[in-house]
Amino acid sequence: MGQERPIATLTEDEAARELERLARQIAQADQAYHQQDAPEISDAEYDALKRRNAEIEARFPALKRADSPSARIGASPAEGFGKIRHAVRMLSLSNAFDPDEVREFDARIRKYLGIGSDTALTYTAEPKIDGVSLSLRYEGGALIHAATRGDGETGEDVTANARTIAQIPQRLPGAPDLLEVRGEVYMRLEDFQALNARAAETGGRTFANPRNAAAGALRQLDPEITRARPLSYFAYGWGALSEPLADTQMGSIERLAALGFCTNPLTRICDGVEALLAHYAEIEMQRPSLGYDIDGVVYKVNDLALQHRLGFRSTTPRWAIAHKFAAETAWTRLEAIDIQVGRTGALSPVARLKPINVGGVLVSNATLHNEDYILGRDSRGEPIRDGRDIRVGDWVQVYRAGDVIPKIADVDPARRPSDSVPYVFPQTCPQCGSPAVREPGDSVRRCTGGLICPAQAVERLKHFVSRNAFDIEGLGAKQIEAFYHDDQLPIRSPADIFTLQARDAANLTRLRNRPGWGETSARNLFRAIDERRQIPLHRVIFALGIRHVGETAATLLAQHFGSWEGFESCLTGPETEAMAELTNINGVGPVMAQSLIDAFANEAERGAIDALVAHLDIQDAEAVHVENSAITGLTLVFTGTLTRMTRAEAKARAEALGARVAGSVSAKTDILVAGEGAGSKATKAEALGVRVIDEDAWLTLIGA
Ligand code: IVH
């Protein structure tokens, strides 16, 4: 790359020539990286080129080129990897933040399984490693591929990189024919510090914390770079298996250790909650001297038969939980309070802070939740922080736990400037000027502008294209913002995305001729959009951005309705029936149900949804997680008392086997499972000619 001249000494001519050269080099590197999957330069070299380009542009803004690499819509490095579909989904864990939440976890499990508090229930407890999860597939004892978690269903193929990690065995003599090992790639603290020191010396990129460094190293397109970065691996679980490893969690971990994996030495068997909490205290004490970052302790039911009975919610197992350590905190000055308008119109106050390092991460923004929080009150009007309010200019205590948005925990009244004034929360939307109102019982003030509020419209579009929704390559938050305000080629509703290419073709100034765009980037964008015309149902439901309907709920709804037609016909049918059907879905409550019904009843919303759907080929919810069974596709109703499993377990079992569980008997019911003391439902079922079975027959039916 040659010796770089100090920018201050460059003449305009020289700067122009260098910008021309940089544009060419970066375009060539992009091409090699994205199209040919054969990077010619390292990430660090690439970053240096981009940085140099940005610096010259900053000094000579007039010289910025039409094809400037700084304006190009670049794909992130991860997009250079192939995709691997996980044979068994990679899930996440739900969290507990205090001992009571751990006790509730135990109580929930006991209730679900019908185990009384006098019967022992054994768990394992082990550190929660703060790294990147990685699934390793071995066939016939040989490492076949390695995949990151990705969205849980599909991850990135990082096999070549995984092979450079010494703690990942390439061969596993004596392993089951098929074995998928799940664990965490992490970087030891001393390795991290050495890496950063080396990078600082050579002017390379440094990382904020070991987890980022591990993630960065694992996602290198050049495995030689991964090899040069010291990574470690702890195995703590498994995915697909040709035969069980053992019949307990602990036994399976011991088997993985015997096969040659590093497993965490602080993994223990604990009899009951108090033993879990004692081991938590022990691990917390050892945390500073472990030599690697951990962010909590994971508890798992030890008996695998019980794990199997407990099964999964849509994204987390019922049989495990992560007990997180208390958050890291730091004090800094609150420089300003900004109001952001979210996609549901919520006015959210954001603290702009004097940047501060909180547990390895530089924090300059934090959420202030809502107006009551700033005033020092909780949602019921009770004082928090002893009623101290928060003002611009105050010293505030910032805390962050895991990946969540940093928060403000406290304020120091002793350091408050004498001229400070209480913060006044706006009563109108700062974006569109519409009144911002607070419904009784709601802690949030909302803009009433709906889709006429540009902030709401833009936020909804950003949500629409986000990673777990439509995830359109080259159309991220920044581009949405630009297209929204574009008068020639606007995107103002989801359907506009799918008419973009046709509208562009009819435009005088084609997208490819605009600043920041070129022939290739425009073509890539249209291709990326086309690729998403075919899309799974749960992504569409999530992408609609309906209030209270998150990713988990979208998945539940998709699984319940199976097809867009089923979903839509329920929501556009009689309201009472829709309400009954929705609230009968495990995990859908009346508030979410009402929100869905309202969205489909709103003319503008409905128009936008219909316009969108006309461009899509929505794939029916796959029955991938559903075992094929005698009850797949049938509608079941339970009545009376079951003696050998709880109602919750029976319902979850039926759903896992692909059946629908309804609350009342109708002509659509296929089977009524009548437990002890069944009454009117059984009578009605018989009258309708519905098949009625007892608990024994039910257990036989599901092979229990
Ligand atoms: S078990 C089905 N055990 O934490 C549950 N996860 O927040 C599988 N993690 O995605 C996870 N240490 O990347 C498990 N000892 C441990 C872990 C662990 C770290 C990570 C893992 C997971 C995330 C969930």
XYZ file of C-alpha atoms and ligand atoms in Angstrom:
728
model
C 0.000 0.000 0.000
C 3.072 2.247 0.218
C 3.911 4.977 2.636
C 0.980 7.257 3.486
C 1.562 11.005 3.254
C 0.270 13.123 6.145
C -3.037 14.493 4.897
C -2.134 18.061 5.848
C 0.659 18.054 3.256
C -1.488 16.892 0.311
C -2.291 19.327 -2.485
C -5.770 19.236 -3.983
C -4.485 17.451 -7.071
C -2.714 14.825 -5.044
C -5.776 14.311 -2.874
C -7.990 13.849 -5.932
C -5.589 11.308 -7.377
C -5.398 9.410 -4.131
C -9.183 9.353 -3.779
C -9.396 7.948 -7.284
C -6.901 5.224 -6.423
C -8.653 4.406 -3.139
C -12.040 4.113 -4.853
C -10.515 1.645 -7.304
C -8.716 -0.418 -4.649
C -11.715 -0.592 -2.363
C -14.054 -1.541 -5.214
C -11.640 -4.289 -6.216
C -11.396 -5.534 -2.637
C -15.201 -5.501 -2.354
C -15.474 -7.478 -5.538
C -12.954 -10.085 -4.374
C -14.577 -10.314 -1.002
C -18.247 -10.432 -1.881
C -18.448 -11.910 -5.339
C -15.453 -14.210 -5.425
C -15.247 -15.063 -1.743
C -11.460 -14.738 -2.060
C -10.297 -11.677 -0.205
C -7.029 -10.278 -1.454
C -6.340 -8.027 1.509
C -6.883 -8.418 5.247
C -9.725 -6.771 7.148
C -7.186 -4.468 8.775
C -5.808 -3.363 5.414
C -9.295 -2.882 4.092
C -10.270 -0.809 7.140
C -7.121 1.278 6.687
C -8.075 2.051 3.073
C -11.569 3.070 4.105
C -10.231 5.194 6.950
C -7.724 6.954 4.705
C -10.477 7.637 2.183
C -12.743 9.102 4.884
C -9.954 11.260 6.259
C -9.075 12.736 2.874
C -12.750 13.367 2.159
C -13.141 15.098 5.489
C -10.316 17.474 4.610
C -11.362 17.986 0.954
C -15.157 17.618 0.974
C -15.432 19.107 -2.518
C -13.347 16.264 -3.943
C -15.715 13.538 -2.775
C -16.363 11.332 -5.796
C -19.705 10.178 -7.140
C -18.477 6.605 -6.660
C -16.991 7.318 -3.231
C -16.523 4.136 -1.216
C -17.703 5.982 1.897
C -21.181 6.362 0.420
C -21.437 2.918 -1.066
C -23.861 0.530 0.434
C -21.432 -2.001 1.717
C -22.302 -5.473 2.794
C -20.959 -6.446 6.194
C -18.149 -9.023 6.218
C -20.473 -11.713 7.509
C -22.259 -11.765 4.191
C -19.253 -13.438 2.655
C -20.030 -16.715 4.443
C -22.116 -19.568 3.218
C -25.183 -20.494 5.208
C -25.820 -23.668 7.171
C -29.246 -24.703 8.291
C -29.080 -26.168 11.802
C -30.465 -29.693 12.032
C -31.657 -28.806 15.543
C -32.355 -25.137 16.242
C -29.859 -23.187 18.345
C -31.881 -21.558 21.061
C -31.208 -18.841 23.554
C -31.848 -18.820 27.291
C -34.333 -16.873 29.322
C -32.814 -14.881 32.169
C -33.181 -14.592 35.933
C -31.731 -11.565 37.689
C -32.281 -12.436 41.352
C -32.786 -15.448 43.623
C -36.562 -15.073 43.562
C -36.608 -15.434 39.807
C -34.575 -18.615 40.173
C -37.082 -19.915 42.727
C -39.886 -19.101 40.273
C -38.031 -21.032 37.564
C -37.930 -24.096 39.833
C -41.585 -23.639 40.796
C -42.642 -23.352 37.130
C -40.844 -26.581 36.286
C -42.352 -28.425 39.229
C -45.813 -27.210 38.332
C -45.399 -28.182 34.689
C -44.177 -31.652 35.572
C -46.524 -32.050 38.504
C -43.639 -32.596 40.971
C -44.308 -31.521 44.565
C -41.888 -29.398 46.582
C -41.071 -32.404 48.762
C -39.586 -34.355 45.848
C -35.952 -33.698 44.926
C -35.192 -32.097 41.575
C -31.568 -32.059 40.437
C -29.960 -29.400 38.280
C -26.541 -28.639 36.843
C -24.996 -25.205 37.333
C -22.134 -23.897 35.196
C -20.659 -20.532 34.178
C -22.281 -18.686 31.309
C -19.381 -17.955 28.989
C -19.400 -14.526 27.366
C -18.405 -15.506 23.854
C -19.952 -16.621 20.574
C -21.888 -19.847 20.313
C -20.704 -22.367 17.766
C -22.185 -25.652 16.603
C -19.775 -28.379 15.448
C -21.030 -31.273 13.347
C -19.122 -34.558 13.430
C -20.002 -37.436 11.135
C -18.225 -40.731 11.568
C -15.977 -38.976 14.089
C -14.770 -36.309 11.636
C -15.506 -32.609 11.875
C -17.759 -31.871 8.901
C -18.771 -28.298 9.511
C -19.001 -25.496 12.056
C -21.769 -22.918 12.135
C -22.517 -19.808 14.166
C -25.934 -19.401 15.732
C -27.215 -16.847 13.208
C -30.951 -16.466 13.713
C -31.139 -19.837 15.450
C -32.372 -21.654 12.324
C -29.569 -20.791 9.928
C -26.027 -19.816 10.814
C -22.850 -18.898 9.001
C -20.497 -21.558 7.763
C -17.236 -20.839 9.590
C -15.795 -24.345 9.221
C -12.420 -23.239 7.850
C -11.981 -20.873 10.791
C -13.109 -23.404 13.395
C -10.467 -25.822 12.113
C -7.776 -23.367 13.180
C -8.899 -23.468 16.836
C -6.697 -25.868 18.783
C -9.415 -26.730 21.324
C -11.773 -27.924 18.596
C -10.882 -31.553 17.799
C -10.818 -32.432 14.098
C -11.408 -36.100 14.834
C -13.347 -37.747 17.621
C -12.532 -41.439 17.934
C -15.339 -43.308 19.663
C -17.949 -40.614 19.043
C -21.526 -41.422 17.987
C -21.909 -41.611 14.202
C -23.620 -38.249 14.189
C -22.753 -35.745 16.882
C -23.393 -32.031 16.934
C -21.526 -30.346 19.749
C -22.667 -26.943 20.948
C -20.448 -24.610 22.878
C -18.892 -21.198 23.150
C -15.878 -19.745 21.356
C -14.193 -17.189 23.599
C -10.917 -15.387 24.067
C -8.969 -15.621 27.288
C -8.262 -12.248 28.915
C -4.502 -12.466 28.557
C -4.814 -13.418 24.891
C -7.195 -10.516 24.398
C -4.865 -8.038 26.042
C -1.890 -9.256 24.033
C -3.882 -9.059 20.806
C -4.999 -5.501 21.514
C -1.477 -4.450 22.493
C -0.114 -5.822 19.213
C -2.876 -4.118 17.246
C -2.260 -0.798 18.976
C 1.444 -0.997 18.115
C 0.852 -1.698 14.442
C -2.005 0.797 14.146
C -4.504 -2.044 13.615
C -8.010 -2.381 14.941
C -8.464 -2.854 18.682
C -11.508 -4.455 20.301
C -13.631 -3.177 23.169
C -13.862 -6.540 24.924
C -12.896 -10.204 24.518
C -16.299 -11.176 23.170
C -16.086 -8.701 20.279
C -12.551 -9.862 19.631
C -13.665 -13.513 19.549
C -16.603 -12.721 17.264
C -14.352 -10.696 14.970
C -11.766 -13.458 14.817
C -14.333 -16.169 14.096
C -15.925 -14.175 11.301
C -12.780 -13.571 9.274
C -12.989 -14.561 5.651
C -9.345 -15.535 5.774
C -8.831 -18.491 8.152
C -5.160 -17.553 8.500
C -6.265 -14.434 10.347
C -8.411 -16.557 12.655
C -5.441 -18.834 13.244
C -3.348 -15.875 14.313
C -5.902 -14.938 16.965
C -5.951 -17.218 19.983
C -9.443 -18.600 20.501
C -10.665 -21.155 23.027
C -13.767 -23.354 23.150
C -15.960 -24.770 25.939
C -18.500 -27.458 25.021
C -21.739 -27.293 27.052
C -24.413 -28.975 24.951
C -25.387 -30.803 21.788
C -27.719 -30.649 18.811
C -28.488 -33.605 16.545
C -27.261 -37.003 17.782
C -27.423 -40.525 16.387
C -27.523 -41.932 19.922
C -27.786 -40.325 23.355
C -24.530 -39.329 25.053
C -25.885 -40.257 28.503
C -29.160 -40.004 30.359
C -28.291 -36.889 32.324
C -26.937 -33.445 31.474
C -23.907 -34.019 33.685
C -23.275 -37.452 32.190
C -23.401 -35.967 28.687
C -20.938 -33.229 29.588
C -18.609 -35.834 31.068
C -18.899 -37.832 27.857
C -17.981 -34.738 25.803
C -14.964 -34.219 28.054
C -13.961 -37.857 27.584
C -14.200 -37.400 23.809
C -11.660 -34.603 24.012
C -13.564 -31.358 24.504
C -12.830 -28.738 27.134
C -15.824 -28.549 29.419
C -16.072 -26.022 32.191
C -14.474 -27.241 35.445
C -17.016 -25.271 37.491
C -19.921 -27.410 36.258
C -21.679 -28.945 39.289
C -24.663 -31.057 40.215
C -26.992 -29.151 42.563
C -29.903 -30.640 44.485
C -32.497 -27.891 44.503
C -32.592 -24.126 44.309
C -30.598 -23.290 47.432
C -27.700 -25.413 46.167
C -27.890 -23.574 42.830
C -27.691 -20.222 44.587
C -24.753 -21.381 46.702
C -22.853 -22.439 43.587
C -23.725 -19.122 41.970
C -22.107 -17.324 44.910
C -19.042 -19.538 44.561
C -18.688 -18.829 40.833
C -19.245 -15.114 41.377
C -16.406 -15.135 43.906
C -14.083 -16.848 41.479
C -15.134 -14.668 38.542
C -12.265 -12.125 38.780
C -9.612 -14.847 38.702
C -11.045 -17.152 36.010
C -9.052 -15.598 33.201
C -12.058 -15.336 30.855
C -15.301 -13.353 30.886
C -18.505 -14.897 32.146
C -21.778 -13.062 32.594
C -23.809 -15.401 34.761
C -24.505 -18.996 35.709
C -26.628 -21.386 33.626
C -28.934 -23.830 35.428
C -30.197 -26.921 33.595
C -32.482 -29.764 34.673
C -30.132 -32.729 34.983
C -32.440 -35.590 34.001
C -32.682 -35.662 30.185
C -36.025 -37.449 30.259
C -37.387 -34.513 32.229
C -35.709 -32.061 29.831
C -37.500 -33.841 27.024
C -40.860 -33.610 28.784
C -40.336 -29.929 29.519
C -39.395 -29.119 25.941
C -39.227 -25.624 24.516
C -41.093 -22.384 24.246
C -40.653 -20.812 20.830
C -37.077 -19.583 21.406
C -35.974 -20.867 24.810
C -35.980 -24.211 26.633
C -38.237 -24.588 29.682
C -35.573 -26.685 31.373
C -32.772 -24.092 31.575
C -32.236 -20.510 32.635
C -29.337 -18.056 32.816
C -28.892 -16.395 36.204
C -27.111 -13.172 35.244
C -24.594 -11.310 37.359
C -25.445 -7.820 38.554
C -24.789 -5.151 35.990
C -21.637 -3.050 35.679
C -22.018 0.609 36.627
C -20.179 3.929 36.220
C -20.856 7.628 36.887
C -20.893 10.300 34.183
C -22.540 13.602 33.224
C -25.904 13.807 31.495
C -25.372 16.250 28.639
C -28.814 16.277 27.053
C -32.138 14.484 26.894
C -33.423 13.712 23.389
C -36.833 12.352 22.519
C -37.029 9.511 20.018
C -40.283 8.532 18.390
C -40.599 4.796 17.947
C -42.565 2.777 15.450
C -45.611 2.584 17.718
C -45.434 6.335 18.386
C -43.907 5.972 21.844
C -41.916 9.041 22.864
C -38.768 7.634 24.448
C -36.382 9.885 26.318
C -32.736 9.103 25.579
C -29.889 10.291 27.783
C -26.911 11.713 25.882
C -23.936 11.111 28.136
C -20.349 12.205 28.367
C -18.878 8.956 26.961
C -17.820 6.538 29.671
C -16.435 3.010 29.788
C -18.868 0.678 31.531
C -17.493 -2.823 31.949
C -15.477 -2.765 28.720
C -17.984 -0.950 26.518
C -17.969 2.755 25.691
C -21.402 4.138 26.514
C -22.672 7.510 25.292
C -26.433 6.899 25.215
C -28.775 5.354 27.737
C -32.510 4.937 27.974
C -34.478 7.019 30.461
C -37.599 4.844 29.910
C -40.420 7.398 30.186
C -41.443 10.679 31.765
C -42.271 9.188 35.171
C -38.839 7.632 35.364
C -37.231 11.037 34.812
C -39.463 12.486 37.536
C -38.472 9.745 40.000
C -41.736 7.750 40.008
C -42.598 4.222 38.956
C -45.642 3.203 36.925
C -47.878 3.219 40.018
C -46.728 6.680 41.086
C -44.515 5.303 43.878
C -41.174 7.067 44.352
C -38.034 5.529 42.858
C -34.532 6.807 43.738
C -36.283 8.264 46.820
C -38.171 10.500 44.404
C -35.078 12.246 42.992
C -35.681 13.576 39.473
C -33.095 13.580 36.667
C -31.998 16.822 35.009
C -29.724 17.816 32.169
C -26.314 18.583 33.714
C -26.706 15.969 36.492
C -24.158 13.284 37.386
C -25.850 9.988 36.722
C -25.018 6.354 37.354
C -25.082 4.284 34.165
C -25.446 0.526 34.172
C -25.480 -2.139 31.551
C -26.214 -5.835 31.784
C -25.306 -8.017 28.835
C -26.303 -6.719 25.464
C -29.238 -4.644 26.597
C -29.414 -0.878 26.157
C -27.613 0.906 29.014
C -29.833 2.445 31.659
C -29.602 5.216 34.220
C -29.778 3.797 37.725
C -29.296 6.830 39.919
C -28.484 10.518 40.146
C -26.182 12.380 42.551
C -28.029 15.419 43.956
C -24.862 16.688 45.681
C -23.239 17.333 42.299
C -26.263 19.013 40.712
C -25.452 22.427 39.133
C -27.150 25.240 41.075
C -28.856 26.634 37.963
C -30.391 23.323 36.796
C -34.088 23.151 36.009
C -36.490 20.210 36.093
C -36.913 18.470 32.750
C -40.187 19.217 30.980
C -41.467 16.311 28.921
C -42.905 17.376 25.524
C -46.675 17.213 25.081
C -46.479 17.156 21.289
C -44.533 14.905 18.953
C -41.163 16.505 18.227
C -41.264 14.963 14.737
C -44.726 15.745 13.402
C -46.208 18.128 15.957
C -49.267 15.943 16.615
C -50.492 15.839 20.202
C -48.677 13.218 22.259
C -51.088 11.623 24.700
C -50.888 9.249 27.598
C -53.712 6.785 27.962
C -54.769 6.109 31.534
C -52.712 3.256 32.921
C -50.038 3.608 30.225
C -46.617 4.802 31.306
C -45.761 5.868 27.776
C -46.748 9.052 25.982
C -47.529 8.413 22.339
C -47.647 10.512 19.210
C -51.169 10.379 17.760
C -49.970 11.038 14.203
C -50.016 7.371 13.129
C -48.614 6.871 9.662
C -48.636 10.636 8.959
C -45.837 10.940 11.517
C -42.646 10.531 9.504
C -40.794 9.171 12.522
C -43.332 6.378 13.032
C -43.452 5.571 9.343
C -39.671 5.471 9.039
C -39.262 3.396 12.202
C -41.830 0.922 10.976
C -39.993 0.594 7.687
C -36.688 0.099 9.500
C -38.315 -2.607 11.544
C -39.750 -4.113 8.368
C -36.312 -4.567 6.796
C -34.547 -5.536 10.026
C -32.619 -8.747 10.487
C -35.353 -10.995 11.800
C -37.997 -9.469 9.549
C -37.370 -9.049 5.784
C -33.624 -8.630 6.207
C -32.979 -7.114 2.784
C -29.278 -6.894 2.002
C -28.276 -3.339 1.132
C -31.497 -1.874 2.540
C -30.748 -1.046 6.153
C -31.811 1.739 8.470
C -29.630 4.310 6.698
C -30.981 3.558 3.247
C -34.578 3.464 4.496
C -34.078 6.929 5.945
C -32.783 8.196 2.575
C -35.467 6.524 0.449
C -38.210 7.741 2.747
C -37.237 11.356 2.067
C -36.530 10.801 -1.624
C -39.026 12.546 -3.882
C -38.234 10.730 -7.096
C -38.022 7.197 -5.825
C -39.636 7.142 -2.412
C -40.186 4.182 -0.106
C -42.961 5.196 2.267
C -44.709 1.882 2.798
C -43.529 -1.740 2.721
C -45.179 -2.330 -0.660
C -43.047 0.487 -2.142
C -39.975 -1.672 -1.629
C -41.331 -4.249 -4.025
C -42.238 -1.703 -6.711
C -38.885 0.060 -6.464
C -37.301 -1.548 -9.501
C -40.299 -0.955 -11.739
C -40.513 2.666 -10.638
C -36.789 3.103 -11.122
C -37.064 1.871 -14.696
C -39.584 4.625 -15.376
C -37.449 7.312 -13.770
C -35.362 9.896 -15.579
C -32.509 9.741 -13.064
C -31.948 6.059 -12.581
C -30.822 4.851 -9.157
C -27.523 3.645 -10.626
C -26.638 7.216 -11.648
C -27.190 8.704 -8.256
C -24.507 9.693 -5.775
C -23.643 6.769 -3.602
C -25.011 4.259 -6.098
C -23.626 2.477 -9.101
C -24.615 -0.114 -11.644
C -23.668 -2.999 -9.345
C -25.102 -1.723 -6.092
C -28.436 -0.879 -7.747
C -28.594 -4.283 -9.414
C -27.667 -6.004 -6.139
C -30.381 -4.144 -4.285
C -33.073 -5.158 -6.779
C -31.856 -8.732 -6.619
C -31.871 -8.719 -2.823
C -35.443 -7.392 -2.857
C -36.524 -10.052 -5.339
C -35.016 -12.750 -3.154
C -37.387 -11.735 -0.377
C -40.579 -11.934 -2.361
C -40.702 -15.502 -1.188
C -40.678 -15.400 2.601
C -41.703 -17.513 5.598
C -44.962 -16.614 7.317
C -43.476 -15.849 10.740
C -41.157 -13.233 9.261
C -44.061 -11.460 7.574
C -46.107 -11.388 10.783
C -43.149 -10.044 12.745
C -42.286 -7.507 10.026
C -45.747 -5.906 10.188
C -44.605 -4.288 13.416
C -47.945 -4.667 15.185
C -47.741 -3.501 18.775
C -47.082 -6.301 21.309
C -46.272 -8.781 18.527
C -42.574 -9.605 18.849
C -40.584 -12.335 17.231
C -41.662 -15.029 19.665
C -45.334 -14.185 19.240
C -44.971 -14.040 15.454
C -43.536 -17.547 15.497
C -46.356 -18.805 17.703
C -48.967 -17.217 15.444
C -47.352 -18.656 12.323
C -47.206 -22.109 13.859
C -50.811 -21.879 14.953
C -52.297 -20.608 11.682
C -49.903 -22.349 9.311
C -50.676 -20.072 6.364
C -51.191 -16.375 5.660
C -54.737 -17.172 4.540
C -55.496 -18.809 7.875
C -54.013 -15.919 9.826
C -55.783 -13.287 7.779
C -59.153 -14.972 7.749
C -59.116 -15.220 11.536
C -58.237 -11.537 11.941
C -60.761 -10.312 9.434
C -63.550 -12.566 10.676
C -65.976 -11.868 13.545
C -64.120 -10.169 16.390
C -65.325 -12.438 19.188
C -64.230 -15.532 17.294
C -60.866 -14.001 16.500
C -60.397 -13.064 20.151
C -61.285 -16.592 21.285
C -58.987 -18.284 18.791
C -56.050 -15.953 19.443
C -56.177 -16.068 23.223
C -56.320 -19.827 23.109
C -52.795 -19.870 21.678
C -50.304 -20.553 24.418
C -48.357 -17.289 24.792
C -50.966 -14.948 23.275
C -52.914 -12.825 25.749
C -55.920 -10.512 25.309
C -53.788 -7.374 24.920
C -51.813 -8.790 22.012
C -54.956 -10.301 20.513
C -56.728 -6.929 20.619
C -53.724 -5.216 19.088
C -53.778 -7.681 16.168
C -57.506 -7.283 15.687
C -57.211 -3.479 15.798
C -54.415 -3.450 13.242
C -56.487 -5.428 10.759
C -59.574 -3.313 11.487
C -57.709 -0.069 10.727
C -58.352 0.921 7.104
C -54.939 2.494 6.464
C -53.101 -0.431 8.050
C -55.191 -2.925 6.173
C -54.539 -1.117 2.900
C -50.796 -1.199 3.516
C -50.892 -4.895 4.434
C -52.968 -5.870 1.386
C -50.725 -3.859 -0.924
C -47.681 -5.617 0.517
C -49.056 -9.131 0.433
C -49.920 -8.764 -3.264
C -46.163 -8.751 -3.985
C -45.267 -11.743 -1.837
C -45.216 -15.484 -1.995
C -45.643 -16.278 1.704
C -44.422 -19.713 2.656
C -46.585 -21.706 5.027
C -45.132 -22.215 8.481
C -42.853 -25.175 8.230
C -43.548 -28.091 10.420
C -39.801 -28.460 11.041
C -40.009 -28.484 14.797
C -42.980 -30.720 14.782
C -42.518 -34.424 14.978
C -44.773 -36.245 12.575
C -47.334 -38.082 14.603
C -50.767 -39.595 14.762
C -52.207 -36.221 15.774
C -50.355 -33.910 13.364
C -52.851 -31.503 11.835
C -55.707 -32.475 14.156
C -57.615 -30.191 16.530
C -57.766 -31.426 20.116
C -59.701 -30.315 23.171
C -58.837 -31.364 26.733
C -61.421 -31.605 29.470
C -61.591 -33.038 32.962
C -58.571 -33.826 35.128
C -55.534 -35.594 33.724
C -53.663 -37.595 36.348
C -50.335 -38.350 34.691
C -49.401 -35.009 33.224
C -50.520 -31.467 33.818
C -52.841 -29.710 31.394
C -49.981 -27.377 30.396
C -47.751 -30.312 29.530
C -50.501 -32.091 27.617
C -51.172 -28.978 25.572
C -47.487 -28.387 24.866
C -47.052 -32.048 23.901
C -49.991 -31.964 21.531
C -48.674 -28.784 19.919
C -45.159 -30.167 19.620
C -46.680 -33.130 17.764
C -48.330 -30.797 15.303
C -51.866 -30.686 16.710
C -53.914 -27.613 17.510
C -55.429 -27.329 20.942
C -58.751 -25.505 21.184
C -60.623 -24.393 24.288
C -64.093 -25.493 23.297
C -65.672 -28.343 21.376
C -67.073 -27.569 17.922
C -67.643 -29.336 14.633
C -63.962 -28.614 13.867
C -62.771 -30.675 16.852
C -61.141 -33.979 15.893
C -60.496 -35.497 19.323
C -61.712 -34.732 22.814
C -59.393 -36.024 25.517
C -61.670 -36.564 28.510
C -59.935 -36.850 31.874
C -61.600 -37.652 35.168
C -64.852 -35.849 35.836
C -65.352 -34.680 32.257
C -68.749 -32.985 31.927
C -70.598 -30.929 29.371
C -67.792 -30.916 26.815
C -67.895 -34.691 26.592
C -71.665 -34.627 26.131
C -71.376 -32.008 23.400
C -68.590 -33.935 21.664
C -70.693 -37.086 21.595
C -73.620 -35.153 20.195
C -71.397 -33.805 17.423
C -69.927 -37.216 16.686
C -66.436 -36.116 17.806
C -64.029 -38.909 18.785
C -63.711 -38.999 22.609
C -60.743 -40.750 24.253
C -59.625 -41.201 27.867
C -56.233 -40.424 29.391
C -54.790 -43.898 28.729
C -55.715 -43.699 25.068
C -54.187 -40.207 24.942
C -50.896 -41.489 26.338
C -50.875 -44.351 23.836
C -51.653 -41.920 21.028
C -48.607 -39.779 21.783
C -46.407 -42.767 22.511
C -45.772 -41.712 26.110
S -26.959 -23.620 27.074
C -30.793 -24.492 24.653
N -24.808 -23.132 28.502
O -25.664 -18.163 26.142
C -29.892 -23.621 25.424
N -25.432 -21.533 26.855
O -28.162 -16.660 26.270
C -28.515 -23.629 24.918
N -23.909 -19.637 26.666
O -26.799 -18.946 22.920
C -27.609 -22.786 25.684
N -22.489 -20.294 28.212
O -24.280 -18.924 23.330
C -25.617 -22.686 27.527
N -22.914 -22.840 29.790
C -23.715 -22.418 28.828
C -23.469 -21.204 28.139
C -24.365 -20.803 27.159
C -22.774 -19.353 27.317
C -24.520 -18.779 25.637
C -24.974 -19.513 24.388
C -26.425 -19.192 24.247
C -26.566 -17.968 25.079
C -27.985 -17.840 25.599
